[in-house]
Amino acid sequence: QVQLVESGGGLVQPGGSLRLSCAASGSGFSINGMGWYRQAPGKQRELVATITTGGRPNYADSVKGRFTISRDNAKNTVYLQMNSLKPEDTAVYYCNGNIYYSSYDYSRNYWGQGTQVTVSS
């Protein structure tokens, strides 16, 4: 089965940058839309950004102008470049991908394991 593996989280100071990656492992599939979500302690998981197969992005208002989502279809990988980070960006970040199995004409969403992003002095 397909698994989404995340990397790139860590501790940064306010105003700093991080680049998250999420790679899909396995075979016999293609990826439709992908996205990044985040969840802070005591809060509901929220949408950060999405990107279509063709590369069209969409962002939550809270991250517009600071975050950039992109994808490399050849590598089955989605990225989230985070600039001008704020303490309120602190959360566990999860990637999500809609995976399509052409042999079965079947699709479903997969979640990454989550990676911690902490923005603090």
PDB file of C-alpha atoms in Angstrom:
ATOM      1  CA  GLN A   1       0.000   0.000   0.000  1.00  0.00           C
ATOM      2  CA  VAL A   2       0.932   3.608  -0.443  1.00  0.00           C
ATOM      3  CA  GLN A   3       2.490   5.485   2.454  1.00  0.00           C
ATOM      4  CA  LEU A   4       3.182   9.193   2.756  1.00  0.00           C
ATOM      5  CA  VAL A   5       6.445   9.995   4.525  1.00  0.00           C
ATOM      6  CA  GLU A   6       7.029  13.520   5.799  1.00  0.00           C
ATOM      7  CA  SER A   7      10.259  15.296   6.656  1.00  0.00           C
ATOM      8  CA  GLY A   8      11.636  18.780   7.250  1.00  0.00           C
ATOM      9  CA  GLY A   9      10.031  19.840  10.512  1.00  0.00           C
ATOM     10  CA  GLY A  10      11.951  21.362  13.372  1.00  0.00           C
ATOM     11  CA  LEU A  11      12.506  24.358  15.624  1.00  0.00           C
ATOM     12  CA  VAL A  12      12.991  27.807  14.103  1.00  0.00           C
ATOM     13  CA  GLN A  13      12.940  31.390  15.338  1.00  0.00           C
ATOM     14  CA  PRO A  14      10.170  33.794  14.355  1.00  0.00           C
ATOM     15  CA  GLY A  15      10.815  35.091  10.860  1.00  0.00           C
ATOM     16  CA  GLY A  16      12.688  31.958   9.896  1.00  0.00           C
ATOM     17  CA  SER A  17      11.949  29.400   7.207  1.00  0.00           C
ATOM     18  CA  LEU A  18      11.363  25.680   6.871  1.00  0.00           C
ATOM     19  CA  ARG A  19      10.707  23.422   3.914  1.00  0.00           C
ATOM     20  CA  LEU A  20       8.522  20.377   4.437  1.00  0.00           C
ATOM     21  CA  SER A  21       8.514  17.397   2.105  1.00  0.00           C
ATOM     22  CA  CYS A  22       6.048  14.565   1.702  1.00  0.00           C
ATOM     23  CA  ALA A  23       6.904  11.624  -0.534  1.00  0.00           C
ATOM     24  CA  ALA A  24       4.561   8.816  -1.529  1.00  0.00           C
ATOM     25  CA  SER A  25       6.112   5.361  -1.536  1.00  0.00           C
ATOM     26  CA  GLY A  26       4.854   2.292  -3.343  1.00  0.00           C
ATOM     27  CA  SER A  27       3.862   1.537  -6.890  1.00  0.00           C
ATOM     28  CA  GLY A  28       0.882   1.084  -9.128  1.00  0.00           C
ATOM     29  CA  PHE A  29      -0.665   4.443  -8.365  1.00  0.00           C
ATOM     30  CA  SER A  30      -0.870   8.061  -9.336  1.00  0.00           C
ATOM     31  CA  ILE A  31      -1.572  11.098  -7.197  1.00  0.00           C
ATOM     32  CA  ASN A  32      -4.392  13.494  -7.786  1.00  0.00           C
ATOM     33  CA  GLY A  33      -4.736  16.476  -5.475  1.00  0.00           C
ATOM     34  CA  MET A  34      -2.395  16.920  -2.521  1.00  0.00           C
ATOM     35  CA  GLY A  35      -2.444  19.196   0.477  1.00  0.00           C
ATOM     36  CA  TRP A  36      -0.974  20.226   3.801  1.00  0.00           C
ATOM     37  CA  TYR A  37      -2.895  20.465   7.056  1.00  0.00           C
ATOM     38  CA  ARG A  38      -1.848  21.395  10.560  1.00  0.00           C
ATOM     39  CA  GLN A  39      -3.071  20.803  14.072  1.00  0.00           C
ATOM     40  CA  ALA A  40      -2.042  22.743  17.159  1.00  0.00           C
ATOM     41  CA  PRO A  41      -2.619  21.357  20.676  1.00  0.00           C
ATOM     42  CA  GLY A  42      -6.261  21.651  21.652  1.00  0.00           C
ATOM     43  CA  LYS A  43      -7.299  22.789  18.197  1.00  0.00           C
ATOM     44  CA  GLN A  44      -8.992  21.190  15.231  1.00  0.00           C
ATOM     45  CA  ARG A  45      -6.932  20.168  12.238  1.00  0.00           C
ATOM     46  CA  GLU A  46      -7.074  22.908   9.621  1.00  0.00           C
ATOM     47  CA  LEU A  47      -6.271  23.223   5.947  1.00  0.00           C
ATOM     48  CA  VAL A  48      -3.049  25.050   5.108  1.00  0.00           C
ATOM     49  CA  ALA A  49      -2.681  24.628   1.356  1.00  0.00           C
ATOM     50  CA  THR A  50      -3.711  22.379  -1.515  1.00  0.00           C
ATOM     51  CA  ILE A  51      -2.382  21.808  -5.001  1.00  0.00           C
ATOM     52  CA  THR A  52      -3.986  20.182  -8.020  1.00  0.00           C
ATOM     53  CA  THR A  53      -2.397  17.639 -10.340  1.00  0.00           C
ATOM     54  CA  GLY A  54      -1.620  20.460 -12.734  1.00  0.00           C
ATOM     55  CA  GLY A  55       0.071  22.510 -10.021  1.00  0.00           C
ATOM     56  CA  ARG A  56      -2.588  25.072  -9.181  1.00  0.00           C
ATOM     57  CA  PRO A  57      -2.269  26.113  -5.513  1.00  0.00           C
ATOM     58  CA  ASN A  58      -4.782  27.269  -2.961  1.00  0.00           C
ATOM     59  CA  TYR A  59      -3.964  28.703   0.482  1.00  0.00           C
ATOM     60  CA  ALA A  60      -5.599  29.445   3.771  1.00  0.00           C
ATOM     61  CA  ASP A  61      -5.809  33.172   4.428  1.00  0.00           C
ATOM     62  CA  SER A  62      -3.519  32.842   7.432  1.00  0.00           C
ATOM     63  CA  VAL A  63      -0.558  31.703   5.305  1.00  0.00           C
ATOM     64  CA  LYS A  64      -1.060  33.567   2.036  1.00  0.00           C
ATOM     65  CA  GLY A  65       2.056  35.406   0.987  1.00  0.00           C
ATOM     66  CA  ARG A  66       4.245  33.391   3.360  1.00  0.00           C
ATOM     67  CA  PHE A  67       3.832  29.734   2.383  1.00  0.00           C
ATOM     68  CA  THR A  68       4.265  28.111  -1.014  1.00  0.00           C
ATOM     69  CA  ILE A  69       3.034  24.651  -1.943  1.00  0.00           C
ATOM     70  CA  SER A  70       4.551  22.806  -4.892  1.00  0.00           C
ATOM     71  CA  ARG A  71       4.861  19.285  -6.241  1.00  0.00           C
ATOM     72  CA  ASP A  72       7.175  17.106  -8.268  1.00  0.00           C
ATOM     73  CA  ASN A  73       5.043  14.496  -9.977  1.00  0.00           C
ATOM     74  CA  ALA A  74       8.061  12.514 -11.168  1.00  0.00           C
ATOM     75  CA  LYS A  75       9.094  12.047  -7.533  1.00  0.00           C
ATOM     76  CA  ASN A  76       5.565  11.704  -6.149  1.00  0.00           C
ATOM     77  CA  THR A  77       6.431  14.451  -3.709  1.00  0.00           C
ATOM     78  CA  VAL A  78       4.706  17.561  -2.422  1.00  0.00           C
ATOM     79  CA  TYR A  79       6.531  20.416  -0.685  1.00  0.00           C
ATOM     80  CA  LEU A  80       5.588  23.253   1.603  1.00  0.00           C
ATOM     81  CA  GLN A  81       7.997  26.184   1.731  1.00  0.00           C
ATOM     82  CA  MET A  82       7.276  28.201   4.860  1.00  0.00           C
ATOM     83  CA  ASN A  83       8.745  31.688   5.157  1.00  0.00           C
ATOM     84  CA  SER A  84       8.288  34.479   7.699  1.00  0.00           C
ATOM     85  CA  LEU A  85       7.196  31.947  10.277  1.00  0.00           C
ATOM     86  CA  LYS A  86       5.211  33.107  13.279  1.00  0.00           C
ATOM     87  CA  PRO A  87       4.709  31.491  16.689  1.00  0.00           C
ATOM     88  CA  GLU A  88       1.093  30.834  15.753  1.00  0.00           C
ATOM     89  CA  ASP A  89       2.336  28.579  12.955  1.00  0.00           C
ATOM     90  CA  THR A  90       3.480  26.103  15.605  1.00  0.00           C
ATOM     91  CA  ALA A  91       1.666  22.818  14.998  1.00  0.00           C
ATOM     92  CA  VAL A  92       1.998  19.285  13.747  1.00  0.00           C
ATOM     93  CA  TYR A  93       1.858  19.420   9.966  1.00  0.00           C
ATOM     94  CA  TYR A  94       0.281  16.589   8.004  1.00  0.00           C
ATOM     95  CA  CYS A  95       0.333  15.981   4.287  1.00  0.00           C
ATOM     96  CA  ASN A  96      -2.588  14.443   2.466  1.00  0.00           C
ATOM     97  CA  GLY A  97      -2.818  12.935  -0.967  1.00  0.00           C
ATOM     98  CA  ASN A  98      -5.638  11.523  -3.039  1.00  0.00           C
ATOM     99  CA  ILE A  99      -4.199   8.312  -4.469  1.00  0.00           C
ATOM    100  CA  TYR A 100      -5.630   6.685  -7.574  1.00  0.00           C
ATOM    101  CA  TYR A 101      -5.102   3.016  -8.419  1.00  0.00           C
ATOM    102  CA  SER A 102      -5.760   2.721 -12.136  1.00  0.00           C
ATOM    103  CA  SER A 103      -5.795  -1.092 -12.112  1.00  0.00           C
ATOM    104  CA  TYR A 104      -8.762  -1.012  -9.766  1.00  0.00           C
ATOM    105  CA  ASP A 105     -10.273   2.316 -10.761  1.00  0.00           C
ATOM    106  CA  TYR A 106     -10.150   3.147  -7.066  1.00  0.00           C
ATOM    107  CA  SER A 107      -9.064   6.228  -5.154  1.00  0.00           C
ATOM    108  CA  ARG A 108      -8.741   7.222  -1.514  1.00  0.00           C
ATOM    109  CA  ASN A 109      -7.019   9.755   0.698  1.00  0.00           C
ATOM    110  CA  TYR A 110      -3.819   9.001   2.614  1.00  0.00           C
ATOM    111  CA  TRP A 111      -2.318  10.917   5.513  1.00  0.00           C
ATOM    112  CA  GLY A 112       1.313  11.374   6.409  1.00  0.00           C
ATOM    113  CA  GLN A 113       2.547  10.635   9.920  1.00  0.00           C
ATOM    114  CA  GLY A 114       2.899  14.302  10.808  1.00  0.00           C
ATOM    115  CA  THR A 115       5.957  16.440  11.450  1.00  0.00           C
ATOM    116  CA  GLN A 116       6.368  18.953  14.268  1.00  0.00           C
ATOM    117  CA  VAL A 117       6.994  22.601  13.433  1.00  0.00           C
ATOM    118  CA  THR A 118       7.850  24.843  16.375  1.00  0.00           C
ATOM    119  CA  VAL A 119       8.367  28.581  15.972  1.00  0.00           C
ATOM    120  CA  SER A 120       9.857  30.083  19.110  1.00  0.00           C
ATOM    121  CA  SER A 121      12.596  32.397  20.356  1.00  0.00           C
TER     122      SER A 121
END
